Amino acid sequence: MADKSKHQRRFRWSLPVSLVVLSIAYIYASTVFVFVDRWFGLFSSPGLINAAVFTALAVMCSLTYRRAITADPGHVPSTYMPDVEDSESPIHEIKRKGGDLRYCQKCSHYKPPRAHHCRVCKRCVLRMDHHCIWINNCVGHANYKIFFIFVLYAVIACIYSLVLLVGSLAYDGIQDDDDKSNGSFRTVYVVSGLLLVPLSIALCVLLVWHVYLILHNKTTIEYYDGVRALWLAEKGGSIYKHPYDLGPYENLTSILGPNILWWLWPTAGHIGSGLKFRTVCDVAQGESTSK
């Protein structure tokens, strides 16, 4: 029986989603029909190659973006009940105050490890990272890889388009065309530059941030909780270690999958139920058993 967290949602429009769709369409049209055409000639061999590569990037951006919007990030089953005596789950997250197992009063069920309630979606999300207005959806257990791959493809596409913009602009300068010819494309260059430069910087920062999170097997929420936990541990003279950090390679494969050939494809069949996760304790127990 398929896990409900992998079900698809309806495509939901919003103003930020509309802006992203329009940006993708504008960047694609300006890159292929202006930058590539002005620099190489669209029907020359270099022009066709660059247009084909950029079209492939645009298709992957569009595909992964749509999937990030429509993929359910993962919800807590109504029948979920934490088993405190389960030897395979030695770690159970508790409330900061009182020490009780975490229970969501709004959803009326217990929260699995790493799950949090989203005030926007009005439900608990498995391994919640954050709510993203740009996809009008939460980023969680079932769509985190898809979201990450979308950001990766978007970074590559923006930098590629920026390189083609600079090359096209330089080529126009060398050609020393008359003012009328250059003026007809000046607006496209200016608007594209104003869009691509800040967008590339923002997306690169976002990509680096999520690479860091993946390599440490953290979510954005866990990072900020971890900063507080580290401060409290140091204050008490103890050492804090994130319980889900299994090492860079294990962390990477837990998100992108064990097969490197599928890392850049928006599939998530390897992720499991999202109700329990391997911890440092599991690794330590495995090593002690093997000795």
CSV table of C-alpha atoms in Angstrom, one decimal:
chain,number,residue,atom,x,y,z
A,1,MET,CA,0.0,0.0,0.0
A,2,ALA,CA,1.5,3.3,-1.0
A,3,ASP,CA,2.2,5.9,1.7
A,4,LYS,CA,-0.2,8.8,1.6
A,5,SER,CA,2.7,11.3,2.0
A,6,LYS,CA,3.6,10.5,-1.6
A,7,HIS,CA,0.2,11.5,-3.0
A,8,GLN,CA,-0.1,14.5,-5.3
A,9,ARG,CA,-1.9,17.7,-4.5
A,10,ARG,CA,-3.7,20.0,-6.9
A,11,PHE,CA,-1.6,22.7,-8.5
A,12,ARG,CA,-2.4,25.8,-6.4
A,13,TRP,CA,-1.8,29.2,-7.9
A,14,SER,CA,-0.7,32.2,-5.9
A,15,LEU,CA,1.0,35.5,-6.6
A,16,PRO,CA,4.5,34.2,-5.8
A,17,VAL,CA,3.9,31.1,-7.9
A,18,SER,CA,2.7,33.3,-10.8
A,19,LEU,CA,5.9,35.4,-10.5
A,20,VAL,CA,8.1,32.3,-10.6
A,21,VAL,CA,6.3,30.9,-13.7
A,22,LEU,CA,6.5,34.3,-15.5
A,23,SER,CA,10.2,34.6,-14.6
A,24,ILE,CA,11.0,31.1,-16.0
A,25,ALA,CA,9.1,31.9,-19.2
A,26,TYR,CA,10.8,35.3,-19.6
A,27,ILE,CA,14.3,34.0,-18.9
A,28,TYR,CA,13.9,31.2,-21.3
A,29,ALA,CA,12.5,33.4,-24.1
A,30,SER,CA,15.2,36.1,-23.7
A,31,THR,CA,18.0,33.6,-23.4
A,32,VAL,CA,17.2,31.5,-26.5
A,33,PHE,CA,15.6,34.1,-28.8
A,34,VAL,CA,17.8,37.1,-27.9
A,35,PHE,CA,21.1,36.1,-26.2
A,36,VAL,CA,21.8,32.9,-28.2
A,37,ASP,CA,20.4,34.3,-31.4
A,38,ARG,CA,22.4,37.6,-31.2
A,39,TRP,CA,25.7,35.9,-30.2
A,40,PHE,CA,25.8,32.7,-32.3
A,41,GLY,CA,22.8,32.8,-34.6
A,42,LEU,CA,19.9,30.6,-33.5
A,43,PHE,CA,20.3,28.2,-36.4
A,44,SER,CA,24.1,27.9,-36.4
A,45,SER,CA,25.7,24.8,-34.8
A,46,PRO,CA,26.8,26.6,-31.6
A,47,GLY,CA,23.4,28.3,-31.5
A,48,LEU,CA,21.4,25.1,-31.8
A,49,ILE,CA,23.6,23.4,-29.1
A,50,ASN,CA,23.2,26.2,-26.6
A,51,ALA,CA,19.5,26.5,-27.3
A,52,ALA,CA,19.1,22.7,-26.9
A,53,VAL,CA,21.0,22.7,-23.6
A,54,PHE,CA,19.2,25.6,-22.2
A,55,THR,CA,15.8,24.2,-23.3
A,56,ALA,CA,16.7,21.0,-21.4
A,57,LEU,CA,17.5,23.0,-18.3
A,58,ALA,CA,14.3,25.0,-18.6
A,59,VAL,CA,12.3,21.8,-19.0
A,60,MET,CA,13.9,20.3,-15.8
A,61,CYS,CA,13.2,23.5,-13.9
A,62,SER,CA,9.6,23.5,-15.0
A,63,LEU,CA,9.1,19.8,-14.2
A,64,THR,CA,10.8,19.9,-10.8
A,65,TYR,CA,9.0,23.2,-9.9
A,66,ARG,CA,5.6,21.7,-10.7
A,67,ARG,CA,6.4,18.6,-8.7
A,68,ALA,CA,7.5,20.7,-5.7
A,69,ILE,CA,4.2,22.4,-5.8
A,70,THR,CA,2.0,19.3,-6.3
A,71,ALA,CA,3.9,16.8,-4.2
A,72,ASP,CA,2.5,16.3,-0.7
A,73,PRO,CA,5.3,17.1,1.8
A,74,GLY,CA,4.2,14.3,4.0
A,75,HIS,CA,1.4,14.2,6.7
A,76,VAL,CA,1.1,12.3,9.9
A,77,PRO,CA,-1.3,9.3,9.8
A,78,SER,CA,-4.3,9.7,12.1
A,79,THR,CA,-3.5,6.3,13.6
A,80,TYR,CA,0.1,7.2,14.5
A,81,MET,CA,1.1,6.4,18.1
A,82,PRO,CA,4.7,6.5,19.3
A,83,ASP,CA,6.0,3.2,20.8
A,84,VAL,CA,8.2,4.2,23.7
A,85,GLU,CA,9.2,0.6,24.2
A,86,ASP,CA,10.4,0.1,20.6
A,87,SER,CA,14.0,-0.8,20.8
A,88,GLU,CA,14.6,0.2,17.2
A,89,SER,CA,13.6,3.8,18.1
A,90,PRO,CA,15.7,4.7,21.1
A,91,ILE,CA,15.1,8.5,20.6
A,92,HIS,CA,11.7,10.0,21.1
A,93,GLU,CA,11.4,13.8,20.8
A,94,ILE,CA,9.8,15.4,23.9
A,95,LYS,CA,8.5,18.9,24.7
A,96,ARG,CA,11.0,21.4,26.0
A,97,LYS,CA,8.8,22.0,29.0
A,98,GLY,CA,7.4,19.1,31.0
A,99,GLY,CA,9.2,16.3,29.1
A,100,ASP,CA,6.1,14.8,27.6
A,101,LEU,CA,5.9,13.3,24.2
A,102,ARG,CA,5.1,16.0,21.6
A,103,TYR,CA,1.4,16.2,20.9
A,104,CYS,CA,-0.3,18.5,18.4
A,105,GLN,CA,-3.4,20.0,20.0
A,106,LYS,CA,-4.6,21.4,16.6
A,107,CYS,CA,-4.3,18.1,14.7
A,108,SER,CA,-5.2,15.9,17.8
A,109,HIS,CA,-2.3,13.4,17.3
A,110,TYR,CA,1.2,12.8,18.5
A,111,LYS,CA,4.0,14.1,16.5
A,112,PRO,CA,6.6,11.7,15.0
A,113,PRO,CA,10.3,12.7,15.3
A,114,ARG,CA,11.2,15.7,13.2
A,115,ALA,CA,7.5,16.6,12.4
A,116,HIS,CA,6.1,20.1,13.0
A,117,HIS,CA,2.8,21.8,12.6
A,118,CYS,CA,2.6,24.3,9.8
A,119,ARG,CA,0.4,27.3,10.6
A,120,VAL,CA,-0.1,28.0,6.9
A,121,CYS,CA,-1.0,24.5,5.7
A,122,LYS,CA,-2.8,24.0,9.1
A,123,ARG,CA,-1.5,20.5,9.6
A,124,CYS,CA,1.6,18.6,10.8
A,125,VAL,CA,4.3,17.9,8.2
A,126,LEU,CA,6.8,15.1,8.3
A,127,ARG,CA,10.4,16.2,8.6
A,128,MET,CA,9.3,19.7,8.0
A,129,ASP,CA,12.0,22.1,6.8
A,130,HIS,CA,10.0,25.3,6.1
A,131,HIS,CA,6.9,26.6,4.4
A,132,CYS,CA,7.9,28.1,1.1
A,133,ILE,CA,5.7,30.8,-0.4
A,134,TRP,CA,7.4,30.4,-3.8
A,135,ILE,CA,6.0,26.9,-4.2
A,136,ASN,CA,2.8,27.6,-2.1
A,137,ASN,CA,3.6,24.4,-0.2
A,138,CYS,CA,5.6,23.1,2.7
A,139,VAL,CA,9.0,21.6,2.1
A,140,GLY,CA,9.0,18.4,4.0
A,141,HIS,CA,9.9,14.7,4.0
A,142,ALA,CA,8.3,13.7,0.7
A,143,ASN,CA,9.2,16.7,-1.5
A,144,TYR,CA,12.5,17.9,0.0
A,145,LYS,CA,14.7,16.2,-2.7
A,146,ILE,CA,12.4,17.6,-5.4
A,147,PHE,CA,12.7,21.1,-3.9
A,148,PHE,CA,16.5,20.8,-3.7
A,149,ILE,CA,16.9,19.6,-7.3
A,150,PHE,CA,14.7,22.5,-8.5
A,151,VAL,CA,16.9,25.0,-6.8
A,152,LEU,CA,20.0,23.3,-8.3
A,153,TYR,CA,18.6,23.4,-11.8
A,154,ALA,CA,17.5,27.0,-11.3
A,155,VAL,CA,21.0,28.0,-10.2
A,156,ILE,CA,22.6,26.4,-13.2
A,157,ALA,CA,20.0,27.9,-15.6
A,158,CYS,CA,20.4,31.4,-14.2
A,159,ILE,CA,24.2,31.4,-14.3
A,160,TYR,CA,24.1,29.9,-17.8
A,161,SER,CA,21.7,32.6,-18.9
A,162,LEU,CA,23.8,35.3,-17.3
A,163,VAL,CA,26.9,34.1,-19.2
A,164,LEU,CA,25.0,34.1,-22.5
A,165,LEU,CA,23.7,37.6,-21.7
A,166,VAL,CA,27.3,39.0,-21.1
A,167,GLY,CA,28.6,37.2,-24.2
A,168,SER,CA,25.7,38.5,-26.3
A,169,LEU,CA,26.2,42.0,-25.0
A,170,ALA,CA,30.0,41.9,-25.6
A,171,TYR,CA,29.4,40.5,-29.1
A,172,ASP,CA,27.0,43.4,-29.9
A,173,GLY,CA,29.7,45.8,-28.8
A,174,ILE,CA,32.3,44.3,-31.0
A,175,GLN,CA,29.9,44.3,-34.0
A,176,ASP,CA,29.4,48.0,-33.5
A,177,ASP,CA,25.9,47.9,-34.8
A,178,ASP,CA,24.0,51.1,-35.4
A,179,ASP,CA,22.0,52.6,-32.6
A,180,LYS,CA,18.7,51.5,-33.9
A,181,SER,CA,19.7,47.8,-34.0
A,182,ASN,CA,21.2,47.9,-30.5
A,183,GLY,CA,18.4,50.0,-29.0
A,184,SER,CA,15.7,47.4,-29.9
A,185,PHE,CA,17.4,44.9,-27.6
A,186,ARG,CA,18.6,47.3,-24.9
A,187,THR,CA,15.4,46.9,-22.8
A,188,VAL,CA,15.7,43.1,-22.8
A,189,TYR,CA,19.3,43.3,-21.7
A,190,VAL,CA,18.5,45.7,-18.9
A,191,VAL,CA,15.5,43.8,-17.6
A,192,SER,CA,17.3,40.5,-17.8
A,193,GLY,CA,20.3,41.8,-16.0
A,194,LEU,CA,18.1,43.3,-13.2
A,195,LEU,CA,16.3,40.0,-12.9
A,196,LEU,CA,19.2,37.5,-13.3
A,197,VAL,CA,21.9,39.1,-11.1
A,198,PRO,CA,19.9,39.2,-7.8
A,199,LEU,CA,18.1,36.0,-8.6
A,200,SER,CA,21.4,34.1,-9.2
A,201,ILE,CA,22.9,35.4,-6.0
A,202,ALA,CA,19.8,34.5,-3.9
A,203,LEU,CA,19.5,31.1,-5.4
A,204,CYS,CA,23.2,30.4,-4.9
A,205,VAL,CA,22.9,31.3,-1.3
A,206,LEU,CA,19.8,29.1,-0.9
A,207,LEU,CA,21.6,26.2,-2.6
A,208,VAL,CA,24.7,26.5,-0.4
A,209,TRP,CA,22.5,26.6,2.6
A,210,HIS,CA,20.6,23.4,1.7
A,211,VAL,CA,23.8,21.6,0.7
A,212,TYR,CA,25.1,22.4,4.3
A,213,LEU,CA,21.8,21.1,5.7
A,214,ILE,CA,21.9,17.9,3.7
A,215,LEU,CA,25.5,17.1,4.6
A,216,HIS,CA,24.6,17.4,8.3
A,217,ASN,CA,21.1,15.8,7.9
A,218,LYS,CA,19.4,18.8,9.4
A,219,THR,CA,16.3,20.7,8.5
A,220,THR,CA,16.1,24.5,8.8
A,221,ILE,CA,14.0,24.1,12.0
A,222,GLU,CA,16.5,21.7,13.4
A,223,TYR,CA,19.4,24.0,12.7
A,224,TYR,CA,17.9,26.8,14.7
A,225,ASP,CA,16.9,24.4,17.5
A,226,GLY,CA,20.4,23.0,17.4
A,227,VAL,CA,21.9,26.4,17.9
A,228,ARG,CA,19.9,26.7,21.1
A,229,ALA,CA,20.7,23.1,22.2
A,230,LEU,CA,24.4,23.6,21.6
A,231,TRP,CA,24.4,26.8,23.7
A,232,LEU,CA,22.6,25.0,26.5
A,233,ALA,CA,25.0,22.0,26.3
A,234,GLU,CA,28.1,24.2,26.4
A,235,LYS,CA,26.6,26.1,29.3
A,236,GLY,CA,26.1,22.8,31.2
A,237,GLY,CA,29.6,21.6,30.3
A,238,SER,CA,28.4,18.8,28.0
A,239,ILE,CA,28.8,18.2,24.2
A,240,TYR,CA,25.8,18.4,21.8
A,241,LYS,CA,25.7,16.3,18.6
A,242,HIS,CA,22.8,16.3,16.2
A,243,PRO,CA,21.2,12.8,16.6
A,244,TYR,CA,20.5,12.3,12.9
A,245,ASP,CA,23.9,13.2,11.6
A,246,LEU,CA,25.2,9.9,10.2
A,247,GLY,CA,28.2,11.3,8.3
A,248,PRO,CA,28.3,13.2,5.0
A,249,TYR,CA,27.8,10.2,2.6
A,250,GLU,CA,25.0,8.6,4.6
A,251,ASN,CA,23.3,12.0,5.0
A,252,LEU,CA,23.6,12.7,1.3
A,253,THR,CA,22.2,9.3,0.2
A,254,SER,CA,19.3,9.5,2.7
A,255,ILE,CA,18.1,12.6,0.7
A,256,LEU,CA,19.2,12.0,-2.9
A,257,GLY,CA,19.0,8.2,-2.8
A,258,PRO,CA,21.6,5.4,-2.9
A,259,ASN,CA,21.9,5.4,-6.7
A,260,ILE,CA,24.0,8.3,-8.0
A,261,LEU,CA,22.4,8.0,-11.5
A,262,TRP,CA,19.1,9.1,-10.0
A,263,TRP,CA,20.3,12.0,-7.9
A,264,LEU,CA,19.3,14.7,-10.3
A,265,TRP,CA,15.9,13.1,-11.2
A,266,PRO,CA,12.9,14.1,-9.1
A,267,THR,CA,12.1,10.7,-7.6
A,268,ALA,CA,11.7,9.9,-3.9
A,269,GLY,CA,11.1,6.2,-3.7
A,270,HIS,CA,13.9,5.6,-1.2
A,271,ILE,CA,12.8,7.9,1.6
A,272,GLY,CA,10.6,5.6,3.7
A,273,SER,CA,7.5,6.5,5.7
A,274,GLY,CA,9.0,9.5,7.5
A,275,LEU,CA,7.7,8.3,10.9
A,276,LYS,CA,11.2,7.2,12.1
A,277,PHE,CA,14.7,7.9,11.0
A,278,ARG,CA,18.1,6.4,11.6
A,279,THR,CA,20.1,8.0,14.4
A,280,VAL,CA,23.6,8.0,15.7
A,281,CYS,CA,22.5,5.5,18.3
A,282,ASP,CA,21.4,3.1,15.5
A,283,VAL,CA,24.9,3.4,13.9
A,284,ALA,CA,26.6,2.8,17.2
A,285,GLN,CA,24.5,-0.2,17.9
A,286,GLY,CA,25.2,-1.6,14.5
A,287,GLU,CA,28.9,-1.2,14.9
A,288,SER,CA,28.9,-2.9,18.4
A,289,THR,CA,26.9,-5.8,17.0
A,290,SER,CA,29.2,-6.4,14.1
A,291,LYS,CA,32.3,-6.6,16.4
